[in-house]
Coordinates of N, CA, C and O in Angstrom, one line a residue:
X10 N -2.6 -182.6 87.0 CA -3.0 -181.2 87.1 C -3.5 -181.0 88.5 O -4.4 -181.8 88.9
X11 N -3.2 -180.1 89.3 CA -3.4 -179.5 90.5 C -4.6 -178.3 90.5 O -4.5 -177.1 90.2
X12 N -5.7 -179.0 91.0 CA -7.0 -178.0 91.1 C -7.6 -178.3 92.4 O -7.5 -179.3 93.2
X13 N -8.6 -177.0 92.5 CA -9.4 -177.2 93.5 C -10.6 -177.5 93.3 O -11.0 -177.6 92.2
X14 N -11.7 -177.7 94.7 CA -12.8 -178.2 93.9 C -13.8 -177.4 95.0 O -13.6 -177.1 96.1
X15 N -15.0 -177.4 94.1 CA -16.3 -176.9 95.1 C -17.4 -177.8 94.7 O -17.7 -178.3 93.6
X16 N -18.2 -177.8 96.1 CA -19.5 -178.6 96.3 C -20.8 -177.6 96.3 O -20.9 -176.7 97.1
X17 N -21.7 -177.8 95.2 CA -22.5 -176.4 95.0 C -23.5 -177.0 96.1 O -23.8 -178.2 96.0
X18 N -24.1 -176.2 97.3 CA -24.8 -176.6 98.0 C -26.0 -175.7 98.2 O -27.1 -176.0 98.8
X19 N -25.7 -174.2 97.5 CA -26.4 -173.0 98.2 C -28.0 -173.4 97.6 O -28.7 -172.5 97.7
X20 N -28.6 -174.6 97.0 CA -29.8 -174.2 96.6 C -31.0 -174.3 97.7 O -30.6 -174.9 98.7
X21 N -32.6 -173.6 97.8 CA -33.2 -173.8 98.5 C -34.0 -175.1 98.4 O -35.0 -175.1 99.1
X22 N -33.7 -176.0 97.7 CA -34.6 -177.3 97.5 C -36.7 -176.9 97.6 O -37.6 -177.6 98.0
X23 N -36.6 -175.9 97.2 CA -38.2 -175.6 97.0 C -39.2 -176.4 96.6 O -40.3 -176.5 97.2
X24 N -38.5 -177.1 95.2 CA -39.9 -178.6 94.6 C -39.4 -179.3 95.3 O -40.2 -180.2 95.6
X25 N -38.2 -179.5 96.0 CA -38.2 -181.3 96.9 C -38.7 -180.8 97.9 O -39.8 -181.1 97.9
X26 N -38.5 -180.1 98.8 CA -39.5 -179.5 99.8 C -38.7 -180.3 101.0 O -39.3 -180.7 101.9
X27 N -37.5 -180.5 101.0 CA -36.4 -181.2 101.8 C -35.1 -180.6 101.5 O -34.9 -179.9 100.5
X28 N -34.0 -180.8 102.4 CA -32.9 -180.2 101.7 C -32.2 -181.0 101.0 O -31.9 -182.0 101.7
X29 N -31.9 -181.1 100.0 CA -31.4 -181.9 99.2 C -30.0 -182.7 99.4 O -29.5 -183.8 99.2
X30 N -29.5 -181.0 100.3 CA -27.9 -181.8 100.9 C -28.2 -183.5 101.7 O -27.5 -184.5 101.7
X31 N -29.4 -183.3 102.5 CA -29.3 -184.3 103.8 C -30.1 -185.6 102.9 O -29.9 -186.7 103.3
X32 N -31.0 -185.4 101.7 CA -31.5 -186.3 101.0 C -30.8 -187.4 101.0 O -29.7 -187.4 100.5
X33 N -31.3 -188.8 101.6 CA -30.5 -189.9 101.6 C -30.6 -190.8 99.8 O -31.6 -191.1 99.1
X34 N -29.0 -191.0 99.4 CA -29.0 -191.7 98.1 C -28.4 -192.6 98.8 O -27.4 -192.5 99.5
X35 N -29.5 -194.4 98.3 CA -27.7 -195.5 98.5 C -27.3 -195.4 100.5 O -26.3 -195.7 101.2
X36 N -28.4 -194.9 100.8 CA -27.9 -194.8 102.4 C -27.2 -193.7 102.9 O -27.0 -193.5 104.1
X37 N -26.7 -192.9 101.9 CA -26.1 -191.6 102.5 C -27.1 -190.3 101.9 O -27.9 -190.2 101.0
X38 N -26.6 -189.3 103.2 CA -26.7 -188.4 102.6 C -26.2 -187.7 101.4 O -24.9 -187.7 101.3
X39 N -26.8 -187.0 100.1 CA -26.0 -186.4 99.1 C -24.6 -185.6 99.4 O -23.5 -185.8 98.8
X40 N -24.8 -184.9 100.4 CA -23.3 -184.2 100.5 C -22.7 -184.9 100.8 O -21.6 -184.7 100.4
X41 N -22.9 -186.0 101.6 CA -21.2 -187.1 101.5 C -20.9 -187.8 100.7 O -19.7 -188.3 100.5
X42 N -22.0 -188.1 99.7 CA -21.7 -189.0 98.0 C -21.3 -188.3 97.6 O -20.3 -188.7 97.0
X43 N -21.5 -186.9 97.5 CA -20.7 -186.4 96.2 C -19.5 -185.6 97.1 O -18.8 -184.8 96.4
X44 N -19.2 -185.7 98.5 CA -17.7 -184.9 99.0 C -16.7 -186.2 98.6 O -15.6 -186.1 98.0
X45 N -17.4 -187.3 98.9 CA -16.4 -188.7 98.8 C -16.2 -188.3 96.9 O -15.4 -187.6 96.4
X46 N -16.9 -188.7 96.4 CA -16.1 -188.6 94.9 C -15.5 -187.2 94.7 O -15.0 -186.9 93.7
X47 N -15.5 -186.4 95.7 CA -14.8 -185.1 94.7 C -13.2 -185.5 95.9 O -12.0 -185.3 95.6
X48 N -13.6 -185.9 96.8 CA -12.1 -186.7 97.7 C -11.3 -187.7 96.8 O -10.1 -187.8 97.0
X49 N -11.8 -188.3 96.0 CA -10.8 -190.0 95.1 C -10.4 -189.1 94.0 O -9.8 -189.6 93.0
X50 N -10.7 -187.6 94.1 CA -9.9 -187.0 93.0 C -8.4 -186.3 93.1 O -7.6 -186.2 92.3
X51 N -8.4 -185.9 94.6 CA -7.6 -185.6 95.5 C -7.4 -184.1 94.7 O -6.6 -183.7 93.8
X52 N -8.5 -183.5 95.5 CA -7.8 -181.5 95.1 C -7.5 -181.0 96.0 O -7.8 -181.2 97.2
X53 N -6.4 -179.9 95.1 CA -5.6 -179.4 96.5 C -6.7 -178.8 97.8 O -6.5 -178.8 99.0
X54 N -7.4 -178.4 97.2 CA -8.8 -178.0 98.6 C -9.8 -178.2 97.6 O -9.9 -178.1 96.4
X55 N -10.8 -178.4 99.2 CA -12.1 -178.5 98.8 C -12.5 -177.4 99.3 O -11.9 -176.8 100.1
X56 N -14.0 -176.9 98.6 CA -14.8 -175.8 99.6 C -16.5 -176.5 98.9 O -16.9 -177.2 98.0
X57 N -17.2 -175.8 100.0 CA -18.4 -175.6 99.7 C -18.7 -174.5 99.8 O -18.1 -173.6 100.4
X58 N -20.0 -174.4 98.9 CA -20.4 -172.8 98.9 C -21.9 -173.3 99.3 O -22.6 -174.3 98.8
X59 N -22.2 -172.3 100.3 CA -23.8 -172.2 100.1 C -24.2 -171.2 100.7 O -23.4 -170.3 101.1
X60 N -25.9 -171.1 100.8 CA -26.5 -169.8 101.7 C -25.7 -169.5 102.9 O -25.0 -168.4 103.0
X61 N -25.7 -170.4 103.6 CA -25.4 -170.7 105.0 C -24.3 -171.7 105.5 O -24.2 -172.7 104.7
X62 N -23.5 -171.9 106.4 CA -22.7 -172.7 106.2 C -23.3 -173.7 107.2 O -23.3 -173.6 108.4
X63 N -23.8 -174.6 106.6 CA -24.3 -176.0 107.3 C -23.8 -176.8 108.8 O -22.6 -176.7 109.2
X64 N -24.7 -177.4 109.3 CA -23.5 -178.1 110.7 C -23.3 -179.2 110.1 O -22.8 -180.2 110.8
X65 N -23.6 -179.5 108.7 CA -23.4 -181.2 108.5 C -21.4 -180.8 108.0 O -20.6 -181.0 108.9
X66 N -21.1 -180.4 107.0 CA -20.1 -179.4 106.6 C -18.9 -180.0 107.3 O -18.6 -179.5 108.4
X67 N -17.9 -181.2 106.7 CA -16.8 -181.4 107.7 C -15.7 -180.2 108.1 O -15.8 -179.1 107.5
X68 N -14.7 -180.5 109.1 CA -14.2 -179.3 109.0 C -12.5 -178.8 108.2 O -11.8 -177.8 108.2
X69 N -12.3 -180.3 107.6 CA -11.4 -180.1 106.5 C -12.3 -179.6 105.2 O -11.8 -180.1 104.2
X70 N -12.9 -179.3 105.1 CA -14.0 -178.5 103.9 C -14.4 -176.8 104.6 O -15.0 -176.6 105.6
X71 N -13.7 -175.7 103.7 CA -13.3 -174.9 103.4 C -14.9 -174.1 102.9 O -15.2 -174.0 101.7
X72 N -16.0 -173.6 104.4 CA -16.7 -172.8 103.9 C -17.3 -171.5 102.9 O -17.3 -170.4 103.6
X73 N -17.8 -171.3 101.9 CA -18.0 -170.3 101.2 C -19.2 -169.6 100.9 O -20.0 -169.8 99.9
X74 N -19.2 -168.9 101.7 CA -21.0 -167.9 101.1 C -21.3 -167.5 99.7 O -20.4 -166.8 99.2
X75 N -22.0 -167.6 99.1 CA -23.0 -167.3 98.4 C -23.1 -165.9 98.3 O -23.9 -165.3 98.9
X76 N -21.9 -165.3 97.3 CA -22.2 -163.7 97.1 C -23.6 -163.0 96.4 O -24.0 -163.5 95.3
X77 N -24.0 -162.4 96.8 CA -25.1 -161.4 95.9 C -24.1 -160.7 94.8 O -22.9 -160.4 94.8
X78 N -25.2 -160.7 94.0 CA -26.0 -160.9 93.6 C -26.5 -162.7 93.9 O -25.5 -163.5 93.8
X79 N -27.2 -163.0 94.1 CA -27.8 -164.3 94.0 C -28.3 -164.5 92.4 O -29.1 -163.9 91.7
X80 N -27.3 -165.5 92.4 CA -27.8 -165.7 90.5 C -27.1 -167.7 90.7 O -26.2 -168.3 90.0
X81 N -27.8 -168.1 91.8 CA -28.1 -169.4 91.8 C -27.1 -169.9 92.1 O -26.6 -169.5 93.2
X82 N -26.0 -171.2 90.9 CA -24.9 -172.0 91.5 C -23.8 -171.1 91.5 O -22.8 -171.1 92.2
X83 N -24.4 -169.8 89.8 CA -22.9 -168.9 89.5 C -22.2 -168.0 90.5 O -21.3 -167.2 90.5
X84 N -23.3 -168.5 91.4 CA -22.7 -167.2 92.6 C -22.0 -167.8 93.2 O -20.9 -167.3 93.3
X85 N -22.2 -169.2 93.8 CA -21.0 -170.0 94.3 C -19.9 -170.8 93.8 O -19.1 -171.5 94.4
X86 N -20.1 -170.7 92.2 CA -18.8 -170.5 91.6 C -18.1 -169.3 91.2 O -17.1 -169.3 90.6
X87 N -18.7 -168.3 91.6 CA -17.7 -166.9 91.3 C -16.9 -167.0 92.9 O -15.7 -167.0 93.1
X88 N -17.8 -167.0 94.0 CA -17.3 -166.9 95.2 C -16.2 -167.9 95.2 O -15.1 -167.5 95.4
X89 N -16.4 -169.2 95.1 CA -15.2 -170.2 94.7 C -13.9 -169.9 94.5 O -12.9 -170.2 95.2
X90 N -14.2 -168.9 93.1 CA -12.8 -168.7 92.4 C -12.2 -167.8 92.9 O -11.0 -167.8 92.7
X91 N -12.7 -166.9 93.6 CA -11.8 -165.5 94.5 C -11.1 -166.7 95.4 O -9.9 -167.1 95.3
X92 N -11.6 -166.9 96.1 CA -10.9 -168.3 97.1 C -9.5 -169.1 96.7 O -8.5 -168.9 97.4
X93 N -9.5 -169.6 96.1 CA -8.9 -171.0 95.3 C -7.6 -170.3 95.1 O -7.5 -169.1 94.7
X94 N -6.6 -171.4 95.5 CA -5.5 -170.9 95.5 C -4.5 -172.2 94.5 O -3.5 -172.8 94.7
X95 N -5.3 -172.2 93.6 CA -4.6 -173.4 91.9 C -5.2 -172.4 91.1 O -6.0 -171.5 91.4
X96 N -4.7 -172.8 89.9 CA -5.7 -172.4 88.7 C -6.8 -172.3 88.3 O -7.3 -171.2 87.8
X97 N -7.6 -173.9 88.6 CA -8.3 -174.4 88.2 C -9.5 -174.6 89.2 O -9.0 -174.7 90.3
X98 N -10.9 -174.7 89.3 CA -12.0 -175.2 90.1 C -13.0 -176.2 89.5 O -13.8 -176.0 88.6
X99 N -12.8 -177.2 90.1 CA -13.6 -178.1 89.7 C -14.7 -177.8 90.4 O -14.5 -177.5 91.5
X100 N -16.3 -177.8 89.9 CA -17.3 -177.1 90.3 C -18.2 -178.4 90.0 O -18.3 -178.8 88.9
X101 N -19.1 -179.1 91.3 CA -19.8 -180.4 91.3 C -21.3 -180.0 92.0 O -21.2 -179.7 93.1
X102 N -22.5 -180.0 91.5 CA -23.9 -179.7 92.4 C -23.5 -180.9 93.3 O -22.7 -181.8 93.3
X103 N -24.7 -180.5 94.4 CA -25.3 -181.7 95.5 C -25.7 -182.5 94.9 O -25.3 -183.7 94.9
X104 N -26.7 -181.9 94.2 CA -27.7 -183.1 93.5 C -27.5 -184.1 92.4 O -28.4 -184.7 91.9
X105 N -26.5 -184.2 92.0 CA -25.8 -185.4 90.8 C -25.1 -186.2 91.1 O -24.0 -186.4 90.5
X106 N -25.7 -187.3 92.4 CA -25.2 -188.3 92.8 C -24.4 -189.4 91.5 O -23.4 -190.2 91.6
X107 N -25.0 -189.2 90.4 CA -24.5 -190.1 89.3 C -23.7 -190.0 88.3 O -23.3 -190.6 87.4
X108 N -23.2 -188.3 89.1 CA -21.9 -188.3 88.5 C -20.3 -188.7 89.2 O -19.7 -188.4 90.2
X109 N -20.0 -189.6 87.8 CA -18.8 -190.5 88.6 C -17.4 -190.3 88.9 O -17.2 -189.2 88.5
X110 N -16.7 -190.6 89.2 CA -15.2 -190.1 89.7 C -14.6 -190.3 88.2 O -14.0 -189.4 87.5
X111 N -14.8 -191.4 88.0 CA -14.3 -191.5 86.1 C -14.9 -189.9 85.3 O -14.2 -189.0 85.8
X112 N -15.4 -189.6 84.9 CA -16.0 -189.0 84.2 C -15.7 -187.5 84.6 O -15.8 -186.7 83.7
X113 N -15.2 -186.9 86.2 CA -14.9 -185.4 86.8 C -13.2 -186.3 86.6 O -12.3 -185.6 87.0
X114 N -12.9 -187.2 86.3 CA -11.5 -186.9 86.0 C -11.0 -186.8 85.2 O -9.9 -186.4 85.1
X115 N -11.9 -187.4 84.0 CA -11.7 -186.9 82.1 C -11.8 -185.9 82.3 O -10.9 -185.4 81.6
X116 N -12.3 -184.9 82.8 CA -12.8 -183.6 82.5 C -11.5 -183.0 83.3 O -10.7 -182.3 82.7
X117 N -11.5 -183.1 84.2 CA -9.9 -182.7 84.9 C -8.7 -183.2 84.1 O -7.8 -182.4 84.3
X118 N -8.5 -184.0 83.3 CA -7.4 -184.5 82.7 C -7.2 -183.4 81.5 O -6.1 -183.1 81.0
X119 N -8.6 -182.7 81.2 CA -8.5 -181.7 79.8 C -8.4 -180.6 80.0 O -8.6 -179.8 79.1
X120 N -7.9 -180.1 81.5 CA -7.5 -178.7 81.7 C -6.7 -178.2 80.8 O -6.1 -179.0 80.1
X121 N -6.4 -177.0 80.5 CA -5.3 -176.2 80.0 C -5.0 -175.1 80.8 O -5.8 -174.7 81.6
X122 N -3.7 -174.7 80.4 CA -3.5 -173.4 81.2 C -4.5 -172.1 80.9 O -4.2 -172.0 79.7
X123 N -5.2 -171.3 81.1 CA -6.4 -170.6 81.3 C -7.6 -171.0 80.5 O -8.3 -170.2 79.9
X124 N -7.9 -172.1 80.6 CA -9.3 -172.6 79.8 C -9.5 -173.3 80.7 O -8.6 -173.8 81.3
X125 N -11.2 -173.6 81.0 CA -11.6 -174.4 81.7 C -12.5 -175.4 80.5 O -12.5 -175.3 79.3
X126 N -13.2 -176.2 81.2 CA -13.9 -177.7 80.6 C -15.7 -177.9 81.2 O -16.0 -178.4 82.2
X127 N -16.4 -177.4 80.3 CA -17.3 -177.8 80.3 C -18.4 -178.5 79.3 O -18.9 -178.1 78.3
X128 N -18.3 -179.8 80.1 CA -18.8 -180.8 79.2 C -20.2 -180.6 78.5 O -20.9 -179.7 78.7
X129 N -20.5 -181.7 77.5 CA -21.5 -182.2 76.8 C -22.2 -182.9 77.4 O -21.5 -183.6 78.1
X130 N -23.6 -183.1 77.6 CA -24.3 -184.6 78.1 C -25.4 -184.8 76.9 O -26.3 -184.0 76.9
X131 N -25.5 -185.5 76.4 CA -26.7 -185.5 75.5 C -26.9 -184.2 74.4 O -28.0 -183.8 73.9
X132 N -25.8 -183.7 74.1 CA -25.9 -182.3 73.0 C -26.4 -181.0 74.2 O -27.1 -180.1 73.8
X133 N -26.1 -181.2 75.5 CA -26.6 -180.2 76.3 C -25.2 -179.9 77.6 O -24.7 -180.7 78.4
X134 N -25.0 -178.5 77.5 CA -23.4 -178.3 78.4 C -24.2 -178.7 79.8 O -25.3 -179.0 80.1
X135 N -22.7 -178.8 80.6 CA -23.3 -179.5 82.1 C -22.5 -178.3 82.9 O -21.3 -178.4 83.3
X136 N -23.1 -177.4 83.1 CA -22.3 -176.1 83.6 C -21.8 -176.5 85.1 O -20.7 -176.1 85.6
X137 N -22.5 -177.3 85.7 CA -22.6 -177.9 87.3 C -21.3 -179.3 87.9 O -21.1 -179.7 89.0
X138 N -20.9 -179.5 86.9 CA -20.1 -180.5 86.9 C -19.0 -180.4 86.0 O -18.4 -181.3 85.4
X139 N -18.7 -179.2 86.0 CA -16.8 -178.4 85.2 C -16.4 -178.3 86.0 O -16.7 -178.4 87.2
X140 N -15.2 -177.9 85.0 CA -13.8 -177.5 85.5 C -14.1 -175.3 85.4 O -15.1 -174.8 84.9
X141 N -13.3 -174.8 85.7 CA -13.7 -173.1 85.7 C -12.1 -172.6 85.5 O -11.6 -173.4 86.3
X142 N -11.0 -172.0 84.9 CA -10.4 -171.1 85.0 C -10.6 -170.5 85.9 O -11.8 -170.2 86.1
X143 N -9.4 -169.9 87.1 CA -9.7 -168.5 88.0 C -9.8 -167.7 87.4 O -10.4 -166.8 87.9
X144 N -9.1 -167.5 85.9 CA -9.7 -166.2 85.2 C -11.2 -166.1 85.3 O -11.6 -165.0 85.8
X145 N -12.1 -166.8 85.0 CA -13.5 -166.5 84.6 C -14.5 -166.0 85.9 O -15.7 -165.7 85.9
X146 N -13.7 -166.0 87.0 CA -14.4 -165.0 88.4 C -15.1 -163.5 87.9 O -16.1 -162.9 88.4
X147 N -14.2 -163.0 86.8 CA -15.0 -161.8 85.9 C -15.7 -161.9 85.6 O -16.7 -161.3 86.0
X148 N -15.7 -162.7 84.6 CA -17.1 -163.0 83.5 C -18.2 -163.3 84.7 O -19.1 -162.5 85.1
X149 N -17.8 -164.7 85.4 CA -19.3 -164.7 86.5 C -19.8 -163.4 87.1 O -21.0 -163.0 87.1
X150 N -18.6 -162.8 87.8 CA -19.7 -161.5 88.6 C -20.1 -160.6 87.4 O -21.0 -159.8 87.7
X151 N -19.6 -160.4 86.0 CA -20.5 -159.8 85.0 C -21.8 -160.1 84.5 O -22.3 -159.4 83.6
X152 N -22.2 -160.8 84.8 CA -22.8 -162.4 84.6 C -23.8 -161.8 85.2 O -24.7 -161.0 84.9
X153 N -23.5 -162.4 86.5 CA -24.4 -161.9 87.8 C -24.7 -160.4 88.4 O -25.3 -160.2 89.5
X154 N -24.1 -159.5 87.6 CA -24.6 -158.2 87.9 C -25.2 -158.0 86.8 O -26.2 -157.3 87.1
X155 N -25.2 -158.1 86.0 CA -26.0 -157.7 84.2 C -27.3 -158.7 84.4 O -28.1 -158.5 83.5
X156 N -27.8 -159.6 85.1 CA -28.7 -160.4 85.2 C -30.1 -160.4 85.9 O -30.2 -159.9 87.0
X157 N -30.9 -160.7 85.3 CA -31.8 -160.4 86.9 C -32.0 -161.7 87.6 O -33.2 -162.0 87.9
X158 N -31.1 -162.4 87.9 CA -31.4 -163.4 89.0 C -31.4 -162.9 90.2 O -31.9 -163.7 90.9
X159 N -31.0 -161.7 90.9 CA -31.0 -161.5 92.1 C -32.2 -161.2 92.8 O -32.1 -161.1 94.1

């Protein structure tokens, strides 16, 4: 299956009180643990979404702002999906170094044509580490205009 993928980066790291992207795991920074596993999946593009577009940010990685309404990761998965030129968006936080290439490729293997895949972890969905339909760019910006996260 041929999809694209996004790296959620837009958060302000408030309780770490650091940014979480540059947070060293294992010797690296987070954003290169989790760019390298969303790379051994091989999508047709990558992007990141965040506030701002970072200088860490390689430049085969495909910038994306953070539309307002600000309603957290969904903003940078709605902005994602206007982008993305497959079906499908594989959508991964910064912060889940422990999620493994096995495991975002089960989840990629269960695509269908307009449904996306959002897993279970413990009887609780993992909204941060799916798959998305480009159909569901609706639903998100309905989402995020009916909400008050902004």
């Amino acid at each position: 299956m041929i999809f694209s993928a996004v790296l959620l980066a837009g958060g302000e790291s408030r309780r770490m009180g650091t940014d979480k992207a540059t947070f060293l795991f294992c010797g690296k920074p987070l954003w290169q643990v989790q760019l390298e596993t969303l790379r051994k999946l091989r999508p047709a593009e990558i992007f990141l979404s965040a506030r701002t577009d970072p200088s860490w940010r390689p430049d085969d990685v495909q910038f994306i702002a953070d539309v307002p309404p600000l309603c957290g990761p969904l903003s940078g998965v709605a902005a994602s999906l206007v982008k993305i030129h497959t079906a499908h968006l594989l959508a991964l936080a910064i912060d889940m170094p422990f999620m493994t290439e096995n495991y975002l490729r089960w989840i990629c293997d269960a695509i269908e044509p307009g449904r996306g895949v959002v897993a279970k972890i413990d009887n609780r969905a993992e909204p941060l580490a799916a798959v998305y339909p480009r159909e569901a760019e609706i639903e998100f910006r309905k989402f995020c205009a009916n909400s008050s996260c902004s």
